[in-house]
CSV table of C-alpha atoms in Angstrom, one decimal:
chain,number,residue,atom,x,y,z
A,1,UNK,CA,-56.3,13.2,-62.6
A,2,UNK,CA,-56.8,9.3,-61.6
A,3,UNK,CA,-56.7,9.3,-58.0
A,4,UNK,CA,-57.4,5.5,-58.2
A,5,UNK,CA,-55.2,3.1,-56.4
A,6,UNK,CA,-53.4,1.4,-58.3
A,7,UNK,CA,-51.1,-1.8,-58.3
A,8,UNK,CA,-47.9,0.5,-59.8
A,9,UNK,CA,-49.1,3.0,-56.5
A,10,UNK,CA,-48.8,-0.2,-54.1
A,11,UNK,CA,-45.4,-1.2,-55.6
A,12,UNK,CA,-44.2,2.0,-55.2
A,13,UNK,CA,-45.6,2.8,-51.4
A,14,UNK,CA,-44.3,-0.1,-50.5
A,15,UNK,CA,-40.5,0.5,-52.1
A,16,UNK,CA,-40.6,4.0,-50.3
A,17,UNK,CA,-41.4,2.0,-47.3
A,18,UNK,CA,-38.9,-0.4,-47.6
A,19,UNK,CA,-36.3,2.3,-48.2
A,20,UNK,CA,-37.1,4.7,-45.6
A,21,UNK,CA,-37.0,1.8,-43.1
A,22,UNK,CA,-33.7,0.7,-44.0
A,23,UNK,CA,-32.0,4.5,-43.6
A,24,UNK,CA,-33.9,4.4,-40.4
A,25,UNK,CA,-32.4,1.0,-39.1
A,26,UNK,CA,-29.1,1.1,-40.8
A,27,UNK,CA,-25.9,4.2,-40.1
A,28,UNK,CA,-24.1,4.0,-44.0
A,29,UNK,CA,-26.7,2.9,-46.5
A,30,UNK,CA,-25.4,3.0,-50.4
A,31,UNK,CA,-27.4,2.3,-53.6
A,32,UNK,CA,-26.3,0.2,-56.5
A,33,UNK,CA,-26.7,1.6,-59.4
A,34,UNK,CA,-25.9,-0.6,-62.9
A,35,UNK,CA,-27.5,1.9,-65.2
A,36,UNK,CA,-30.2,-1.0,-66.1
A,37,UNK,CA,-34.1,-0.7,-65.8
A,38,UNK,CA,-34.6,-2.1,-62.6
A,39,UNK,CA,-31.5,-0.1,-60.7
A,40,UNK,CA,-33.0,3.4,-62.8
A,41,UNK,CA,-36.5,2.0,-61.1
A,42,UNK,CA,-35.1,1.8,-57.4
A,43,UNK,CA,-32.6,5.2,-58.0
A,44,UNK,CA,-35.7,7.0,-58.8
A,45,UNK,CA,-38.0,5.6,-55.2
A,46,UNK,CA,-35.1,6.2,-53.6
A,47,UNK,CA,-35.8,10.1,-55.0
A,48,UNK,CA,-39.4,10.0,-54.3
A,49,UNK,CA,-38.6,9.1,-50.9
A,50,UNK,CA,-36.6,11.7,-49.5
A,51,UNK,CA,-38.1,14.4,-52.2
A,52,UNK,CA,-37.6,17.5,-52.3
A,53,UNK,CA,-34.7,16.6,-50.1
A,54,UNK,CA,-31.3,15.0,-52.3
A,55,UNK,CA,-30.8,11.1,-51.5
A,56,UNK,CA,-28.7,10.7,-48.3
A,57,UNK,CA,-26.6,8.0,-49.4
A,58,UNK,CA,-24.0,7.7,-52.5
A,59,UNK,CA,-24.4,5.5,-55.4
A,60,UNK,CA,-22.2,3.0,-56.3
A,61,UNK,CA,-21.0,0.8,-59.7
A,62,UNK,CA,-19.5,-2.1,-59.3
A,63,UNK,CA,-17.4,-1.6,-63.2
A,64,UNK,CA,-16.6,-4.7,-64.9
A,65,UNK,CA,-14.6,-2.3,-67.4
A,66,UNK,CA,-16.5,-4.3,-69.9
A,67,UNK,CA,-19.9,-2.3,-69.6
A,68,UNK,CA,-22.1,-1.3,-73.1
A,69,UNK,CA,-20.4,2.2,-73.7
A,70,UNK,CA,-24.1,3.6,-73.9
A,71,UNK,CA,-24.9,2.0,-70.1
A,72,UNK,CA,-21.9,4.4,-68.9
A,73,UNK,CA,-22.4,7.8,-70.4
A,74,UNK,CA,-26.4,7.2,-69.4
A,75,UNK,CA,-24.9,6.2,-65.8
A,76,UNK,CA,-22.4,9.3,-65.5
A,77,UNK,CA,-25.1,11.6,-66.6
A,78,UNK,CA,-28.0,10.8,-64.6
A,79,UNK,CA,-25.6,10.9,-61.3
A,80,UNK,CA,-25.0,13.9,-62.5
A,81,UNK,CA,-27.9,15.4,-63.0
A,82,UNK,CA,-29.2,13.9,-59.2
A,83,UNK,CA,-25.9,15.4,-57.7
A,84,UNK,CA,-25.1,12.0,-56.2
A,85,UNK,CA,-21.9,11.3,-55.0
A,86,UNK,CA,-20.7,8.1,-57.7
A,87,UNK,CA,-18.5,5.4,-56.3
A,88,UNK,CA,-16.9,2.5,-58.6
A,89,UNK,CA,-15.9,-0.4,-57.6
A,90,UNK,CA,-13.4,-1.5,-60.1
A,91,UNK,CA,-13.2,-5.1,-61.6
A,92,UNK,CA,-10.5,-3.3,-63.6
A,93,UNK,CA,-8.3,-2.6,-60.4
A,94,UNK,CA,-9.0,-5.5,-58.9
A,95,UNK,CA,-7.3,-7.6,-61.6
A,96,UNK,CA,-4.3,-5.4,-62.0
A,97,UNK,CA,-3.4,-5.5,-58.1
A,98,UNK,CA,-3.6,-9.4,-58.3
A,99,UNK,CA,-6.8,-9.9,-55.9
A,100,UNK,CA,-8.7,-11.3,-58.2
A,101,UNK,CA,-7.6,-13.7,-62.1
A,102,UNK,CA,-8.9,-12.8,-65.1
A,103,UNK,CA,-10.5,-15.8,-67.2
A,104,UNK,CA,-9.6,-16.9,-70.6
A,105,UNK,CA,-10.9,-18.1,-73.7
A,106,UNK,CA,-13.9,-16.6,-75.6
A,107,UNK,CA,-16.5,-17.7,-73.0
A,108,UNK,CA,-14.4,-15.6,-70.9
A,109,UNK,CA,-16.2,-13.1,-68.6
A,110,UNK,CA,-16.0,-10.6,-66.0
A,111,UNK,CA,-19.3,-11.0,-64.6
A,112,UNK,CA,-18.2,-13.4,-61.9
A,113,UNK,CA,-15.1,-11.4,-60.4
A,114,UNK,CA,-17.6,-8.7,-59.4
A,115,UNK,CA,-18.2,-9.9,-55.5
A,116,UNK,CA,-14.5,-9.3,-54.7
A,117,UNK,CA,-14.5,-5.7,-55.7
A,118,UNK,CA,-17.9,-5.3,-54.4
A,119,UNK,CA,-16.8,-6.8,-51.3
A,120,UNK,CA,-14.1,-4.8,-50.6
A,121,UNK,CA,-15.7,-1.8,-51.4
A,122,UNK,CA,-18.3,-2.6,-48.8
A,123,UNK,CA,-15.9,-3.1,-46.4
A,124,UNK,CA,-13.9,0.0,-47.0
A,125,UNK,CA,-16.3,2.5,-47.1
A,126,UNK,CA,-18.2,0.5,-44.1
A,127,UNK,CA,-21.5,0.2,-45.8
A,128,UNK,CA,-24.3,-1.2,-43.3
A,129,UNK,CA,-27.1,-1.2,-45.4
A,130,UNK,CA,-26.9,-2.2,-49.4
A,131,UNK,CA,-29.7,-1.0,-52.0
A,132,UNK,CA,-29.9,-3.4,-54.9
A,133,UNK,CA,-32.6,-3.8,-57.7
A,134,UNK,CA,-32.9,-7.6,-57.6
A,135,UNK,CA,-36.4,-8.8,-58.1
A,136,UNK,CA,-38.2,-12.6,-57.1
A,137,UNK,CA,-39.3,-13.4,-60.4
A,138,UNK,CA,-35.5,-12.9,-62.4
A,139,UNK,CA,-34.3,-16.1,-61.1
A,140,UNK,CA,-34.7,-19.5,-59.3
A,141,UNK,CA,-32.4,-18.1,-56.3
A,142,UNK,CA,-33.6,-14.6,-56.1
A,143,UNK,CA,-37.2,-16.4,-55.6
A,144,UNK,CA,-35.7,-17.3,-52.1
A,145,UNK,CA,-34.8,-13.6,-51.4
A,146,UNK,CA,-35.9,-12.0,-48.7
A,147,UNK,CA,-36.1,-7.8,-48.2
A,148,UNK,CA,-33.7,-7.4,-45.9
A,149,UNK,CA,-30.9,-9.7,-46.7
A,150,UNK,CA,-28.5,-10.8,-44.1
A,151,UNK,CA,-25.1,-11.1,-44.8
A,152,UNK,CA,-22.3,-12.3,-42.9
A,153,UNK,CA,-18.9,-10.9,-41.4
A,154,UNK,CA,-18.0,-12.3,-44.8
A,155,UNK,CA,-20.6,-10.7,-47.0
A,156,UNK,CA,-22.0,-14.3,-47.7
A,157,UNK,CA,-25.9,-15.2,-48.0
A,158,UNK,CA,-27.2,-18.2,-46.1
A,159,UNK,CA,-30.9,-19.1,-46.9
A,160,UNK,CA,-30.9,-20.3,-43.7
A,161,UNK,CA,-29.8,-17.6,-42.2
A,162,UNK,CA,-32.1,-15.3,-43.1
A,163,UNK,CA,-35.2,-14.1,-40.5
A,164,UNK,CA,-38.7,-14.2,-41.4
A,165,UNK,CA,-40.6,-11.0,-42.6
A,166,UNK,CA,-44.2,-11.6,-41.7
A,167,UNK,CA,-46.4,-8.5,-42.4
A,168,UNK,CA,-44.0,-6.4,-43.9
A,169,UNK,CA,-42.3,-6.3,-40.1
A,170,UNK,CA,-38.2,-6.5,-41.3
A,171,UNK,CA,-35.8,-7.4,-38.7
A,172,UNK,CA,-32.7,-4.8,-40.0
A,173,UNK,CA,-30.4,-5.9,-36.9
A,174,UNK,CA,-26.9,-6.4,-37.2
A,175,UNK,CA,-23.3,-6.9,-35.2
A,176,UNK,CA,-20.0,-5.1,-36.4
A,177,UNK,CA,-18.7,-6.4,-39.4
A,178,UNK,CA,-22.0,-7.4,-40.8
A,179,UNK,CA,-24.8,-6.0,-43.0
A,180,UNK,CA,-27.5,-6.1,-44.6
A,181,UNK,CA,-28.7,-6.1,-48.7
A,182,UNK,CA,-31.8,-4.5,-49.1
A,183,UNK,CA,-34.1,-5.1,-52.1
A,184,UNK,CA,-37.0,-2.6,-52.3
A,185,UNK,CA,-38.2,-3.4,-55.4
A,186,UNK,CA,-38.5,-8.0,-54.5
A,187,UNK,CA,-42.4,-8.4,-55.2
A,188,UNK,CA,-42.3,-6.5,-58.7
A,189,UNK,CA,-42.3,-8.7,-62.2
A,190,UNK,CA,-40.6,-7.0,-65.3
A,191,UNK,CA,-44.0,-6.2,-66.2
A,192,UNK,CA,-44.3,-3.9,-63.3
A,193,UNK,CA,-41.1,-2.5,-63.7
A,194,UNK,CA,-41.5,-1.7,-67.3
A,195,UNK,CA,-45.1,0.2,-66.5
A,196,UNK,CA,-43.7,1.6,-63.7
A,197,UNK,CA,-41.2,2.9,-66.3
A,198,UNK,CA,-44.0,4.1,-68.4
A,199,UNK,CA,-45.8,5.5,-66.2
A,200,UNK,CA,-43.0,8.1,-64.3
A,201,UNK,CA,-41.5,8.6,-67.8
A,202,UNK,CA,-37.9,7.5,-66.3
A,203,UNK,CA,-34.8,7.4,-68.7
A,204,UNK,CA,-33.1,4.3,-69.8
A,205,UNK,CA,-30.1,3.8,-71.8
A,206,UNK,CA,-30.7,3.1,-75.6
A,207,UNK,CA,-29.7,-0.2,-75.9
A,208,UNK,CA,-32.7,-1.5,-74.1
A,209,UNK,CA,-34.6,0.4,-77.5
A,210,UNK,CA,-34.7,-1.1,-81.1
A,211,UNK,CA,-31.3,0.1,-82.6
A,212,UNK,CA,-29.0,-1.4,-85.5
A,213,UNK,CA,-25.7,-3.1,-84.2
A,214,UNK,CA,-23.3,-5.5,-85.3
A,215,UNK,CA,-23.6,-9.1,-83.7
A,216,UNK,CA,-22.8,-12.4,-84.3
A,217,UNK,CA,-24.8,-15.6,-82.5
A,218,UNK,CA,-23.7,-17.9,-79.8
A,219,UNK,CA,-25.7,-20.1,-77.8
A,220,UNK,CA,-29.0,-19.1,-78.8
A,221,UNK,CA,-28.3,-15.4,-78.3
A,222,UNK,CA,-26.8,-12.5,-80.5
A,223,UNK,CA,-23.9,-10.8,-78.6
A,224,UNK,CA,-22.4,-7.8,-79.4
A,225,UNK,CA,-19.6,-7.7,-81.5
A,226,UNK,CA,-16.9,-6.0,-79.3
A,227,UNK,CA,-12.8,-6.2,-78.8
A,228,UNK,CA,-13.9,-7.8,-74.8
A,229,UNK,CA,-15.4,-10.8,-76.7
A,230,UNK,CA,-12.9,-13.6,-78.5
A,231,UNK,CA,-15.2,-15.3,-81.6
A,232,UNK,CA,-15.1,-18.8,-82.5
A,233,UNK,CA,-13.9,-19.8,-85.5
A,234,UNK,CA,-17.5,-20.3,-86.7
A,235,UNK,CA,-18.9,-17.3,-85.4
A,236,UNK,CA,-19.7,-14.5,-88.4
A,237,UNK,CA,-20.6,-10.4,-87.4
A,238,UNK,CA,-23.5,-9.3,-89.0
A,239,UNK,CA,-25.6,-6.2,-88.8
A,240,UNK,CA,-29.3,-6.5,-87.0
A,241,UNK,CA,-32.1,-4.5,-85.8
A,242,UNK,CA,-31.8,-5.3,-82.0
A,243,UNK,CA,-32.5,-4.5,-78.5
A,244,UNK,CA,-31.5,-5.5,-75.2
A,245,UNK,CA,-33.7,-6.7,-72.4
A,246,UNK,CA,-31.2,-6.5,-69.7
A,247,UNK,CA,-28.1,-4.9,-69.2
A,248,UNK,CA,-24.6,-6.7,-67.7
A,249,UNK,CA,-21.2,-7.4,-69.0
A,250,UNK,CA,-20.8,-7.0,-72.7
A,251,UNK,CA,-19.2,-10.4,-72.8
A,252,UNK,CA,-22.3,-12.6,-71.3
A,253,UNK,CA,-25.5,-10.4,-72.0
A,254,UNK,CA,-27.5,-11.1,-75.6
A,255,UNK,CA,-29.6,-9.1,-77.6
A,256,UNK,CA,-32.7,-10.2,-79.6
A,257,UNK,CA,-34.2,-9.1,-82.8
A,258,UNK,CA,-37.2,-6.9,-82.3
A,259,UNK,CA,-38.8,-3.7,-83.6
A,260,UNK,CA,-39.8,-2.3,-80.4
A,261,UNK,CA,-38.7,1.7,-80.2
A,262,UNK,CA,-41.0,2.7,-77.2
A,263,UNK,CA,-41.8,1.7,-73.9
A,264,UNK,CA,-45.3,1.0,-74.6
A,265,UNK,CA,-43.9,-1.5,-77.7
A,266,UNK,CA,-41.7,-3.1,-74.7
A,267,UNK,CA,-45.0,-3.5,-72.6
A,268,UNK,CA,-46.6,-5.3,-75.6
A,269,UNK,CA,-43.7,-7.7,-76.1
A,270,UNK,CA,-42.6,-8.8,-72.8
A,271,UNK,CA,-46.6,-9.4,-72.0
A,272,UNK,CA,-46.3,-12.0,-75.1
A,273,UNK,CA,-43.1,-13.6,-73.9
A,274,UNK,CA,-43.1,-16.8,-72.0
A,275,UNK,CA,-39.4,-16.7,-70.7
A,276,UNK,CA,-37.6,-14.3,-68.1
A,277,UNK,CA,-35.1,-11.5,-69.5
A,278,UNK,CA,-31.9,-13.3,-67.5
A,279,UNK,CA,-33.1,-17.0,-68.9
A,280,UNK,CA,-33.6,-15.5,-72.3
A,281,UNK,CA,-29.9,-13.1,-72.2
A,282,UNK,CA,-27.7,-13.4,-69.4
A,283,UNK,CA,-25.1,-16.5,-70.4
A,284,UNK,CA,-23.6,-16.5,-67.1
A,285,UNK,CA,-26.9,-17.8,-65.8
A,286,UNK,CA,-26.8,-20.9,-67.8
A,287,UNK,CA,-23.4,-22.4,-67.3
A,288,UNK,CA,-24.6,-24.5,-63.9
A,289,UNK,CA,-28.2,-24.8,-62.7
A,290,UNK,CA,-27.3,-23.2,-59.4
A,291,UNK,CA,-25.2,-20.6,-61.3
A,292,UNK,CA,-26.8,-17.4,-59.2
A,293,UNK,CA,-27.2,-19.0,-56.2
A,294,UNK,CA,-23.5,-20.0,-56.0
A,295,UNK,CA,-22.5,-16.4,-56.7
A,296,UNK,CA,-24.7,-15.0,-53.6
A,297,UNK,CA,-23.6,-17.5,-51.3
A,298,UNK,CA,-19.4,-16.3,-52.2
A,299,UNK,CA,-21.3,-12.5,-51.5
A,300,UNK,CA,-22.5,-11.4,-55.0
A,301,UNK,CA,-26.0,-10.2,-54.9
């Protein structure tokens, strides 16, 4: 056995730091938990930090009702399996009982009308303290992140707002009504995560594995052919050996042609790629420059 710090072993002390810390400061934490890489990553510190002990906190999906059918039975079977206690937030509900308006068109998505039900479930169950797998290096907003993220009485992020965190020191104070977003896993890259991954042997759903589906292209990227998702006239379904680098809505997340079956094939091709898994397959990202950070100042994460 290599008893040799490591880089993965500094990531992960310092997630089960950051974790422990924010159960310690806050009186209602919960996790989210997409069923992606980076939310499996933070689901499994969480475990290693209160091991042999069960997580004391629920889990909680914020459901588009538009989610890769794979990315759901993986989700439902690992909370299973950790005896978690699952709650969804439902975009689904949301629309039905008029609090939020579905879009139209086929560039419709979902995606967007998650802060509301997130929001409201937040407020509800009176979470303090929220767990999310966000990481600096997705995106130019989530660069300006900080560990403990303050939100407002309104669940809305301020950058300027938000209190300094000079060695590792995080300032988890709050009044009634407001709270605080916690991201454990900020200072790791996709690299990291996908080693980290590697290393633990953690579960992912198949979609992020090379796997034959049918797709047709749009915008640079291959999108699942599926009922949630109107086609353009133009647009043709074809079959193609695929995999997904991130997981979201069916209707704004792309695939990409590549052979890579195994985590260590993974590790070989995002270490050759020059572009960030949202930038290269999250269409939501590109329709305004300041896309994400709009979406976390109205409370999204």
């Amino acid at each position: 056995m290599d008893y040799r710090p490591s880089h993965l072993g500094a990531l992960e002390a310092e997630g089960v730091h950051i974790i422990r810390e924010a159960v310690a400061e806050g009186e209602r934490p919960v996790l989210l938990f997409s069923g992606g890489k980076d939310s499996a990553v933070l689901l499994w510190l969480a475990m290693k930090a209160f091991h042999p002990a069960r997580i004391p906190f629920p889990v909680m999906h914020v459901d588009t009702g538009h989610n890769f059918p794979e990315v759901i039975e993986f989700r439902d079977r690992t909370i299973d399996a950790l005896g978690a206690d699952l709650i969804v937030a439902s975009v689904q509900d949301a629309i039905d009982e008029g609090r939020v308006s579905e879009q139209t068109g086929p560039r419709a998505s979902r995606n967007r009308l998650q802060t509301e039900p997130l929001l409201r479930a937040i407020t509800d169950h009176r979470f303090d303290v929220v767990f999310g797998g966000a990481r600096r290096d997705e995106e130019k907003a989530r660069a300006k992140e900080r560990v403990f993220s303050f939100r407002d009485e309104f669940g809305q992020w301020d950058p300027k707002s938000q209190r300094p965190e000079l060695w590792s020191l995080y300032n988890g104070r709050y009044r009634l009504g407001e709270h605080m977003r916690v991201f454990p896993i900020s200072n790791w890259t996709e690299m990291d995560i996908w080693q980290y991954i590697e290393r633990e042997g953690i579960e992912l759903p198949s979609i992020y594995f090379n796997h034959s589906r049918k797709v047709f292209a749009r915008d640079g990227m291959l999108m699942a052919a599926s009922p949630h998702i109107r086609m353009l006239d133009h647009e043709e379904v074809f079959e193609a050996e695929v995999r997904f680098r991130t997981v979201g809505d069916m209707t704004c997340t792309g695939a990409f042609e590549s052979p890579a079956s195994t985590v260590a094939e993974i590790i070989a091709e995002v270490s050759a790629s020059r572009i960030t898994e949202r930038g290269a397959s999250r269409a939501d990202d590109l329709t305004a420059e300041a896309a994400m950070e709009d979406r976390k100042r109205e409370g999204y994460f």
